[in-house]
mmCIF file of N, CA and C in Angstrom:
data_model
loop_
_atom_site.group_PDB
_atom_site.id
_atom_site.type_symbol
_atom_site.label_atom_id
_atom_site.label_comp_id
_atom_site.label_asym_id
_atom_site.label_seq_id
_atom_site.Cartn_x
_atom_site.Cartn_y
_atom_site.Cartn_z
ATOM 1 N N MET A 1 15.657 -2.844 -8.478
ATOM 2 C CA MET A 1 17.025 -2.472 -8.750
ATOM 3 C C MET A 1 17.212 -1.084 -8.114
ATOM 4 N N GLY A 2 16.337 -0.118 -8.461
ATOM 5 C CA GLY A 2 16.556 1.217 -7.961
ATOM 6 C C GLY A 2 16.514 1.331 -6.532
ATOM 7 N N PHE A 3 15.621 0.674 -5.905
ATOM 8 C CA PHE A 3 15.419 0.708 -4.434
ATOM 9 C C PHE A 3 16.690 0.162 -3.720
ATOM 10 N N SER A 4 17.243 -0.876 -4.197
ATOM 11 C CA SER A 4 18.302 -1.464 -3.567
ATOM 12 C C SER A 4 19.550 -0.553 -3.465
ATOM 13 N N GLN A 5 19.577 0.336 -4.482
ATOM 14 C CA GLN A 5 20.772 1.233 -4.575
ATOM 15 C C GLN A 5 20.591 2.356 -3.459
ATOM 16 N N TRP A 6 19.391 2.621 -3.003
ATOM 17 C CA TRP A 6 19.147 3.641 -2.070
ATOM 18 C C TRP A 6 19.385 3.107 -0.598
ATOM 19 N N ILE A 7 19.309 1.820 -0.360
ATOM 20 C CA ILE A 7 19.457 1.283 0.955
ATOM 21 C C ILE A 7 20.687 1.837 1.677
ATOM 22 N N PRO A 8 21.873 1.758 1.073
ATOM 23 C CA PRO A 8 23.116 2.174 1.798
ATOM 24 C C PRO A 8 23.053 3.591 2.038
ATOM 25 N N VAL A 9 22.414 4.448 1.232
ATOM 26 C CA VAL A 9 22.276 5.858 1.380
ATOM 27 C C VAL A 9 21.435 6.140 2.568
ATOM 28 N N LEU A 10 20.301 5.432 2.682
ATOM 29 C CA LEU A 10 19.386 5.649 3.833
ATOM 30 C C LEU A 10 19.968 5.266 5.090
ATOM 31 N N VAL A 11 20.808 4.128 5.075
ATOM 32 C CA VAL A 11 21.478 3.649 6.279
ATOM 33 C C VAL A 11 22.474 4.754 6.730
ATOM 34 N N ALA A 12 23.239 5.279 5.840
ATOM 35 C CA ALA A 12 24.265 6.273 6.058
ATOM 36 C C ALA A 12 23.524 7.499 6.632
ATOM 37 N N LEU A 13 22.435 7.992 6.086
ATOM 38 C CA LEU A 13 21.720 9.141 6.563
ATOM 39 C C LEU A 13 21.251 8.874 8.003
ATOM 40 N N GLN A 14 20.663 7.770 8.315
ATOM 41 C CA GLN A 14 20.184 7.467 9.608
ATOM 42 C C GLN A 14 21.389 7.522 10.566
ATOM 43 N N PHE A 15 22.539 6.939 10.192
ATOM 44 C CA PHE A 15 23.793 6.873 10.990
ATOM 45 C C PHE A 15 24.167 8.237 11.414
ATOM 46 N N PHE A 16 24.326 9.174 10.305
ATOM 47 C CA PHE A 16 24.746 10.542 10.552
ATOM 48 C C PHE A 16 23.765 11.386 11.449
ATOM 49 N N ILE A 17 22.459 11.174 11.110
ATOM 50 C CA ILE A 17 21.423 11.861 11.879
ATOM 51 C C ILE A 17 21.469 11.351 13.310
ATOM 52 N N GLY A 18 21.679 10.084 13.487
ATOM 53 C CA GLY A 18 21.750 9.644 14.919
ATOM 54 C C GLY A 18 22.887 10.273 15.718
ATOM 55 N N ILE A 19 24.113 10.350 14.973
ATOM 56 C CA ILE A 19 25.226 10.917 15.674
ATOM 57 C C ILE A 19 24.975 12.412 16.015
ATOM 58 N N ILE A 20 24.346 13.084 15.086
ATOM 59 C CA ILE A 20 24.059 14.532 15.235
ATOM 60 C C ILE A 20 23.111 14.743 16.474
ATOM 61 N N ILE A 21 22.043 13.938 16.428
ATOM 62 C CA ILE A 21 21.087 13.996 17.535
ATOM 63 C C ILE A 21 21.767 13.602 18.837
ATOM 64 N N PHE A 22 22.617 12.618 18.865
ATOM 65 C CA PHE A 22 23.319 12.206 20.117
ATOM 66 C C PHE A 22 24.145 13.360 20.609
ATOM 67 N N TYR A 23 24.996 13.997 19.765
ATOM 68 C CA TYR A 23 25.734 15.120 20.187
ATOM 69 C C TYR A 23 24.936 16.334 20.652
ATOM 70 N N LEU A 24 23.850 16.599 20.051
ATOM 71 C CA LEU A 24 22.964 17.661 20.423
ATOM 72 C C LEU A 24 22.452 17.353 21.846
ATOM 73 N N ILE A 25 21.903 16.200 22.129
ATOM 74 C CA ILE A 25 21.370 15.906 23.359
ATOM 75 C C ILE A 25 22.428 15.909 24.419
ATOM 76 N N LYS A 26 23.647 15.372 24.088
ATOM 77 C CA LYS A 26 24.798 15.422 25.012
ATOM 78 C C LYS A 26 25.206 16.823 25.421
ATOM 79 N N ASN A 27 25.260 17.687 24.450
ATOM 80 C CA ASN A 27 25.600 19.093 24.690
ATOM 81 C C ASN A 27 24.519 19.819 25.508
ATOM 82 N N ILE A 28 23.264 19.427 25.367
ATOM 83 C CA ILE A 28 22.166 20.067 26.101
ATOM 84 C C ILE A 28 22.235 19.573 27.524
ATOM 85 N N LEU A 29 22.465 18.341 27.695
ATOM 86 C CA LEU A 29 22.522 17.711 29.112
ATOM 87 C C LEU A 29 23.767 18.333 29.764
ATOM 88 N N ASN A 30 24.873 18.531 29.088
ATOM 89 C CA ASN A 30 26.157 19.062 29.665
ATOM 90 C C ASN A 30 25.833 20.527 30.139
ATOM 91 N N ASP A 31 25.149 21.292 29.326
ATOM 92 C CA ASP A 31 24.882 22.611 29.645
ATOM 93 C C ASP A 31 23.852 22.684 30.862
ATOM 94 N N ASN A 32 22.955 21.806 30.950
ATOM 95 C CA ASN A 32 21.964 21.835 32.109
ATOM 96 C C ASN A 32 22.842 21.444 33.339
ATOM 97 N N ILE A 33 23.682 20.522 33.269
ATOM 98 C CA ILE A 33 24.456 20.091 34.399
ATOM 99 C C ILE A 33 25.380 21.187 34.855
ATOM 100 N N ASN A 34 26.102 21.828 33.900
ATOM 101 C CA ASN A 34 26.918 22.925 34.251
ATOM 102 C C ASN A 34 26.175 24.085 34.913
ATOM 103 N N LYS A 35 24.910 24.498 34.432
ATOM 104 C CA LYS A 35 24.078 25.483 34.948
ATOM 105 C C LYS A 35 23.817 25.122 36.378
ATOM 106 N N GLU A 36 23.393 23.802 36.637
ATOM 107 C CA GLU A 36 23.073 23.421 38.009
ATOM 108 C C GLU A 36 24.148 23.498 38.905
ATOM 109 N N LYS A 37 25.323 23.054 38.504
ATOM 110 C CA LYS A 37 26.585 23.102 39.267
ATOM 111 C C LYS A 37 26.818 24.645 39.683
ATOM 112 N N GLU A 38 26.768 25.447 38.690
ATOM 113 C CA GLU A 38 27.056 26.882 38.912
ATOM 114 C C GLU A 38 26.055 27.526 39.915
ATOM 115 N N GLY A 39 24.793 27.122 39.690
ATOM 116 C CA GLY A 39 23.755 27.626 40.586
ATOM 117 C C GLY A 39 23.960 27.157 42.053
ATOM 118 N N GLU A 40 24.282 25.826 42.230
ATOM 119 C CA GLU A 40 24.554 25.325 43.543
ATOM 120 C C GLU A 40 25.796 26.047 44.130
ATOM 121 N N GLY A 41 26.705 26.218 43.381
ATOM 122 C CA GLY A 41 27.985 26.883 43.938
ATOM 123 C C GLY A 41 27.678 28.222 44.418
ATOM 124 N N LYS A 42 26.890 29.041 43.599
ATOM 125 C CA LYS A 42 26.558 30.395 43.963
ATOM 126 C C LYS A 42 25.667 30.426 45.216
ATOM 127 N N GLU A 43 24.740 29.425 45.317
ATOM 128 C CA GLU A 43 23.841 29.396 46.492
ATOM 129 C C GLU A 43 24.715 29.056 47.724
ATOM 130 N N ARG A 44 25.631 28.093 47.571
ATOM 131 C CA ARG A 44 26.464 27.686 48.679
ATOM 132 C C ARG A 44 27.302 28.854 49.249
ATOM 133 N N LYS A 45 27.846 29.579 48.220
ATOM 134 C CA LYS A 45 28.769 30.763 48.627
ATOM 135 C C LYS A 45 27.870 31.768 49.281
ATOM 136 N N GLY A 46 26.702 32.099 48.775
ATOM 137 C CA GLY A 46 25.754 33.116 49.418
ATOM 138 C C GLY A 46 25.350 32.661 50.759
ATOM 139 N N LYS A 47 25.079 31.395 51.006
ATOM 140 C CA LYS A 47 24.602 30.943 52.344
ATOM 141 C C LYS A 47 25.811 31.049 53.310
ATOM 142 N N GLY A 48 27.015 30.669 52.786
ATOM 143 C CA GLY A 48 28.173 30.680 53.629
ATOM 144 C C GLY A 48 28.531 32.044 54.078
ATOM 145 N N ARG A 49 28.404 33.056 53.194
ATOM 146 C CA ARG A 49 28.617 34.483 53.670
ATOM 147 C C ARG A 49 27.532 34.987 54.408
#
């Protein structure tokens, strides 16, 4: 009886944790992509000049 009551809570926790991890990874990847784009842009400008 007691364990069955915890199943929805565990599922909800996994769901929220998954969303949080997904957004953290997404933000990290976006930061890396933006840094790479900025670095390439600076290098291109430097080479052009």
